[in-house]
Amino acid sequence: QVRVVESGGGVVQPGRSLRLSCAASGFSFSTYAMHWVRQAPGKGLEWVSLISFDGTNKYYNDAVKGRFTISRDNSRNTLYLQMNSLRTEDTAVYYCVGQEVFGVVPMGFDFWGQGTLVTVSS
Amino acid sequence: DIVMTQSPLSLPVTPGEPASISCRSSQSLLHSNGYKYLDWYLQKPGQSPQLLIYLGSNRAAGVPDRFSGSGSGTDFTLKISRVEAEDVGVYYCMQTLSRITFGPGTKVDIK
C-alpha cells in the first residue's frame, strides 16, 4: 500500500525558515522522481520543485529559486524541502508527489500525499 | 514558461450525460520522442489531486474507462463519456515539457 506523508508545516513569520519532510513507502522511492506542488488557499495547483531519482538533478519554480532547496535521502525513503526567507505568498498546502520516469518519458504524478499547510504570517 | 489555459472554468453536468474539458498550451507539447507531455488530474472536494491521464491519452491505473484524453500539440481534450456523481471536483491539465505548469482548473459540479 502506497503511503506519502508530509510533515513540518506550521505558522512562521515572514523571513524565517521551515523544513518540510515527506516519508514515502509502498513504492520504489529510489527509482522515482519526486516533486513538491503547492496550493494556496482557494487557489489552483502550482509546481514548486523537482528532484531526480538519484538526487543529481534539481529544478525550481522561479518564484522559489534561491530560497527553497529540495533534497532526498533514498536510504530513508524521505524527501525534504528547506524553505528560507519565507514570504506571505508562500502560504499554501504543500504536497509531496512521486513520479515514475522511463528514460526521459514522464509517466504522470502517480502518488500524492495529503499535504502539509504552511502559513507565513506576522 | 508555457502557459496553460482551460475552458470552461465552470462546468455544471448532468449524471449520465457526456462532458468535455478543453486545455490549450502556449507552445506545442509534442516532444521529439513522439509523446505529448500533457497530463490530467482531478481534485475531488477535500482531497489531494489524483492522476487521470498521462502523456495526453493514457489512462492511469484504476481510472474508469469513461475518462479519455486526446489532443494535438497545443489543443487537448478530456472527455467523460457518462458523468457520475463521484466525478465532481476540479480538473487540471498540466504540462511537463518545460518548467512544469498547471492550467487554472475546471470546476465540475452537478446541475
CSV table of C-alpha atoms in Angstrom, one decimal:
chain,number,residue,atom,x,y,z
A,1,GLN,CA,0.0,0.0,0.0
A,2,VAL,CA,1.4,3.4,-1.1
A,3,ARG,CA,1.8,6.0,1.7
A,4,VAL,CA,3.1,9.5,1.2
A,5,VAL,CA,3.1,11.5,4.4
A,6,GLU,CA,4.2,15.2,4.6
A,7,SER,CA,5.2,16.9,7.9
A,8,GLY,CA,6.8,20.0,9.1
A,9,GLY,CA,4.2,22.6,8.2
A,10,GLY,CA,3.1,25.3,10.6
A,11,VAL,CA,2.9,29.0,11.2
A,12,VAL,CA,6.0,31.0,10.6
A,13,GLN,CA,6.9,34.7,10.4
A,14,PRO,CA,8.0,36.3,7.1
A,15,GLY,CA,11.7,36.0,6.6
A,16,ARG,CA,12.0,32.8,8.7
A,17,SER,CA,12.7,29.3,7.7
A,18,LEU,CA,10.9,25.9,7.7
A,19,ARG,CA,11.8,22.4,6.6
A,20,LEU,CA,9.2,20.1,5.2
A,21,SER,CA,9.7,16.3,5.2
A,22,CYS,CA,7.9,13.6,3.2
A,23,ALA,CA,8.1,10.0,4.2
A,24,ALA,CA,7.2,7.5,1.4
A,25,SER,CA,6.5,3.8,1.4
A,26,GLY,CA,4.9,1.2,-0.7
A,27,PHE,CA,6.7,2.0,-3.9
A,28,SER,CA,10.2,2.1,-5.1
A,29,PHE,CA,11.1,5.5,-3.8
A,30,SER,CA,14.7,5.4,-5.0
A,31,THR,CA,13.6,5.0,-8.6
A,32,TYR,CA,11.0,7.8,-8.6
A,33,ALA,CA,11.5,11.4,-9.4
A,34,MET,CA,9.9,13.5,-6.6
A,35,HIS,CA,8.2,16.8,-6.6
A,36,TRP,CA,6.7,19.4,-4.3
A,37,VAL,CA,3.5,21.0,-5.5
A,38,ARG,CA,1.6,23.7,-3.6
A,39,GLN,CA,-1.9,25.1,-3.4
A,40,ALA,CA,-2.6,28.5,-1.9
A,41,PRO,CA,-5.9,28.6,0.0
A,42,GLY,CA,-8.8,28.5,-2.5
A,43,LYS,CA,-6.4,28.6,-5.5
A,44,GLY,CA,-5.1,26.2,-8.1
A,45,LEU,CA,-2.0,24.0,-8.2
A,46,GLU,CA,1.5,25.3,-8.6
A,47,TRP,CA,4.6,23.2,-9.2
A,48,VAL,CA,7.4,24.1,-6.8
A,49,SER,CA,10.4,21.8,-7.3
A,50,LEU,CA,11.6,18.5,-8.8
A,51,ILE,CA,14.5,16.2,-7.8
A,52,SER,CA,15.6,13.3,-9.9
A,53,PHE,CA,15.5,9.8,-8.6
A,54,ASP,CA,19.2,9.9,-7.6
A,55,GLY,CA,19.2,13.5,-6.4
A,56,THR,CA,21.6,14.7,-9.0
A,57,ASN,CA,19.2,17.0,-10.8
A,58,LYS,CA,17.1,19.6,-9.2
A,59,TYR,CA,14.7,22.2,-10.7
A,60,TYR,CA,12.8,25.0,-9.2
A,61,ASN,CA,9.9,27.4,-10.0
A,62,ASP,CA,11.3,30.9,-10.5
A,63,ALA,CA,9.1,32.0,-7.5
A,64,VAL,CA,11.2,30.0,-5.1
A,65,LYS,CA,14.6,29.7,-6.8
A,66,GLY,CA,17.3,30.8,-4.5
A,67,ARG,CA,15.1,30.5,-1.4
A,68,PHE,CA,14.0,26.8,-1.4
A,69,THR,CA,16.2,23.7,-1.6
A,70,ILE,CA,14.9,20.2,-2.4
A,71,SER,CA,16.8,17.1,-1.3
A,72,ARG,CA,16.2,13.4,-0.7
A,73,ASP,CA,17.6,10.6,1.4
A,74,ASN,CA,16.9,7.3,-0.5
A,75,SER,CA,18.2,5.3,2.4
A,76,ARG,CA,15.3,6.7,4.5
A,77,ASN,CA,12.7,7.0,1.7
A,78,THR,CA,12.4,10.6,2.6
A,79,LEU,CA,12.1,13.9,0.6
A,80,TYR,CA,12.8,17.3,2.0
A,81,LEU,CA,12.1,20.9,1.2
A,82,GLN,CA,14.1,23.5,3.0
A,83,MET,CA,12.3,26.8,2.8
A,84,ASN,CA,14.2,30.0,3.7
A,85,SER,CA,13.3,33.7,3.5
A,86,LEU,CA,9.6,32.8,3.5
A,87,ARG,CA,7.1,35.3,2.2
A,88,THR,CA,3.4,35.7,2.8
A,89,GLU,CA,2.8,34.5,-0.8
A,90,ASP,CA,4.4,31.1,0.1
A,91,THR,CA,1.3,30.3,2.3
A,92,ALA,CA,-0.1,27.1,0.9
A,93,VAL,CA,-0.7,23.4,1.3
A,94,TYR,CA,2.5,21.7,0.2
A,95,TYR,CA,2.1,18.3,-1.5
A,96,CYS,CA,4.8,15.7,-1.9
A,97,VAL,CA,4.4,13.8,-5.2
A,98,GLY,CA,6.1,10.8,-6.7
A,99,GLN,CA,6.5,10.4,-10.5
A,100,GLU,CA,7.8,7.4,-12.4
A,101,VAL,CA,10.0,8.2,-15.3
A,102,PHE,CA,11.1,5.8,-18.0
A,103,GLY,CA,14.2,7.2,-19.5
A,104,VAL,CA,13.2,10.7,-20.3
A,105,VAL,CA,9.5,9.9,-20.5
A,106,PRO,CA,7.5,11.1,-17.5
A,107,MET,CA,4.6,8.8,-16.5
A,108,GLY,CA,2.5,11.4,-14.6
A,109,PHE,CA,2.3,12.3,-11.0
A,110,ASP,CA,1.3,9.0,-9.5
A,111,PHE,CA,1.4,9.3,-5.8
A,112,TRP,CA,0.3,12.4,-3.8
A,113,GLY,CA,0.4,12.9,-0.1
A,114,GLN,CA,-2.3,14.6,1.9
A,115,GLY,CA,-0.3,17.8,2.1
A,116,THR,CA,1.0,20.0,4.9
A,117,LEU,CA,-0.1,23.6,5.5
A,118,VAL,CA,2.5,26.3,5.7
A,119,THR,CA,1.2,29.7,6.8
A,120,VAL,CA,3.5,32.7,6.6
A,121,SER,CA,2.2,35.5,8.7
A,122,SER,CA,3.4,38.1,11.1
B,1,ASP,CA,7.2,29.4,-19.3
B,2,ILE,CA,4.5,27.5,-21.1
B,3,VAL,CA,1.1,29.0,-20.3
B,4,MET,CA,-1.9,26.6,-19.9
B,5,THR,CA,-5.5,27.7,-20.3
B,6,GLN,CA,-8.7,25.7,-19.8
B,7,SER,CA,-12.3,26.1,-20.8
B,8,PRO,CA,-14.8,26.2,-19.5
B,9,LEU,CA,-13.7,27.2,-16.0
B,10,SER,CA,-17.0,26.0,-14.6
B,11,LEU,CA,-19.0,23.1,-15.9
B,12,PRO,CA,-22.4,22.0,-14.5
B,13,VAL,CA,-23.1,18.5,-15.6
B,14,THR,CA,-26.0,16.0,-15.6
B,15,PRO,CA,-25.3,12.5,-14.4
B,16,GLY,CA,-25.3,10.1,-17.3
B,17,GLU,CA,-24.6,12.8,-19.8
B,18,PRO,CA,-21.2,13.3,-21.5
B,19,ALA,CA,-18.8,16.1,-20.6
B,20,SER,CA,-15.8,17.7,-22.1
B,21,ILE,CA,-13.0,20.0,-20.9
B,22,SER,CA,-10.5,21.8,-23.2
B,23,CYS,CA,-6.9,22.6,-22.4
B,24,ARG,CA,-4.7,24.7,-24.6
B,25,SER,CA,-0.9,25.3,-24.3
B,26,SER,CA,1.0,28.4,-25.5
B,27,GLN,CA,3.6,26.1,-27.1
B,28,SER,CA,3.4,22.6,-28.6
B,29,LEU,CA,3.7,19.8,-26.0
B,30,LEU,CA,4.8,17.3,-28.6
B,31,HIS,CA,8.3,16.0,-27.6
B,32,SER,CA,10.8,14.9,-30.2
B,33,ASN,CA,10.2,11.4,-28.9
B,34,GLY,CA,6.6,11.5,-30.2
B,35,TYR,CA,5.0,11.7,-26.8
B,36,LYS,CA,2.7,14.6,-25.8
B,37,TYR,CA,3.7,15.9,-22.4
B,38,LEU,CA,0.3,16.6,-21.1
B,39,ASP,CA,-1.5,15.1,-18.0
B,40,TRP,CA,-4.9,15.5,-16.5
B,41,TYR,CA,-5.7,15.4,-12.8
B,42,LEU,CA,-8.9,15.5,-10.7
B,43,GLN,CA,-9.0,17.1,-7.3
B,44,LYS,CA,-12.2,15.9,-5.5
B,45,PRO,CA,-13.5,18.1,-2.7
B,46,GLY,CA,-11.3,17.9,0.3
B,47,GLN,CA,-8.8,15.5,-1.3
B,48,SER,CA,-5.4,15.6,-2.9
B,49,PRO,CA,-5.3,15.6,-6.7
B,50,GLN,CA,-5.2,12.2,-8.5
B,51,LEU,CA,-3.8,11.3,-11.8
B,52,LEU,CA,-6.3,10.5,-14.5
B,53,ILE,CA,-4.5,10.7,-17.9
B,54,TYR,CA,-0.8,10.9,-18.7
B,55,LEU,CA,1.1,11.6,-21.9
B,56,GLY,CA,-2.1,13.0,-23.5
B,57,SER,CA,-4.1,9.9,-23.8
B,58,ASN,CA,-3.0,7.1,-21.4
B,59,ARG,CA,-5.4,6.3,-18.5
B,60,ALA,CA,-3.7,5.9,-15.2
B,61,ALA,CA,-4.1,2.7,-13.2
B,62,GLY,CA,-7.6,2.3,-11.8
B,63,VAL,CA,-9.1,5.1,-13.7
B,64,PRO,CA,-12.5,4.2,-15.2
B,65,ASP,CA,-12.7,3.9,-19.0
B,66,ARG,CA,-15.4,6.6,-19.2
B,67,PHE,CA,-12.4,9.0,-19.0
B,68,SER,CA,-10.4,9.6,-22.1
B,69,GLY,CA,-7.8,12.1,-23.3
B,70,SER,CA,-6.9,13.3,-26.7
B,71,GLY,CA,-5.3,16.1,-28.5
B,72,SER,CA,-2.6,17.5,-30.8
B,73,GLY,CA,0.4,19.6,-30.0
B,74,THR,CA,-1.4,22.6,-28.3
B,75,ASP,CA,-5.0,21.6,-28.0
B,76,PHE,CA,-6.1,18.8,-25.7
B,77,THR,CA,-9.5,17.5,-24.5
B,78,LEU,CA,-10.6,15.4,-21.5
B,79,LYS,CA,-13.9,13.6,-22.1
B,80,ILE,CA,-16.1,11.9,-19.7
B,81,SER,CA,-18.5,9.6,-21.6
B,82,ARG,CA,-21.1,9.4,-18.9
B,83,VAL,CA,-20.7,11.6,-15.9
B,84,GLU,CA,-21.2,10.0,-12.5
B,85,ALA,CA,-21.8,11.9,-9.2
B,86,GLU,CA,-18.3,10.9,-8.0
B,87,ASP,CA,-16.7,12.8,-10.8
B,88,VAL,CA,-17.3,16.2,-9.3
B,89,GLY,CA,-14.3,18.3,-8.4
B,90,VAL,CA,-11.7,20.4,-10.1
B,91,TYR,CA,-9.9,19.1,-13.2
B,92,TYR,CA,-6.4,20.4,-14.0
B,93,CYS,CA,-4.3,19.9,-17.1
B,94,MET,CA,-0.5,20.0,-16.6
B,95,GLN,CA,2.4,20.2,-19.0
B,96,THR,CA,5.7,18.6,-18.2
B,97,LEU,CA,7.6,19.5,-21.4
B,98,SER,CA,9.3,22.5,-19.9
B,99,ARG,CA,9.1,24.0,-16.4
B,100,ILE,CA,6.0,22.2,-15.2
B,101,THR,CA,2.9,24.3,-15.3
B,102,PHE,CA,-0.8,23.7,-14.5
B,103,GLY,CA,-3.9,25.0,-16.1
B,104,PRO,CA,-6.2,27.2,-13.9
B,105,GLY,CA,-8.6,24.3,-13.3
B,106,THR,CA,-12.2,23.5,-14.4
B,107,LYS,CA,-14.8,23.1,-11.6
B,108,VAL,CA,-17.3,20.3,-12.4
B,109,ASP,CA,-20.4,20.0,-10.3
B,110,ILE,CA,-23.8,18.5,-10.7
B,111,LYS,CA,-26.6,20.6,-12.1
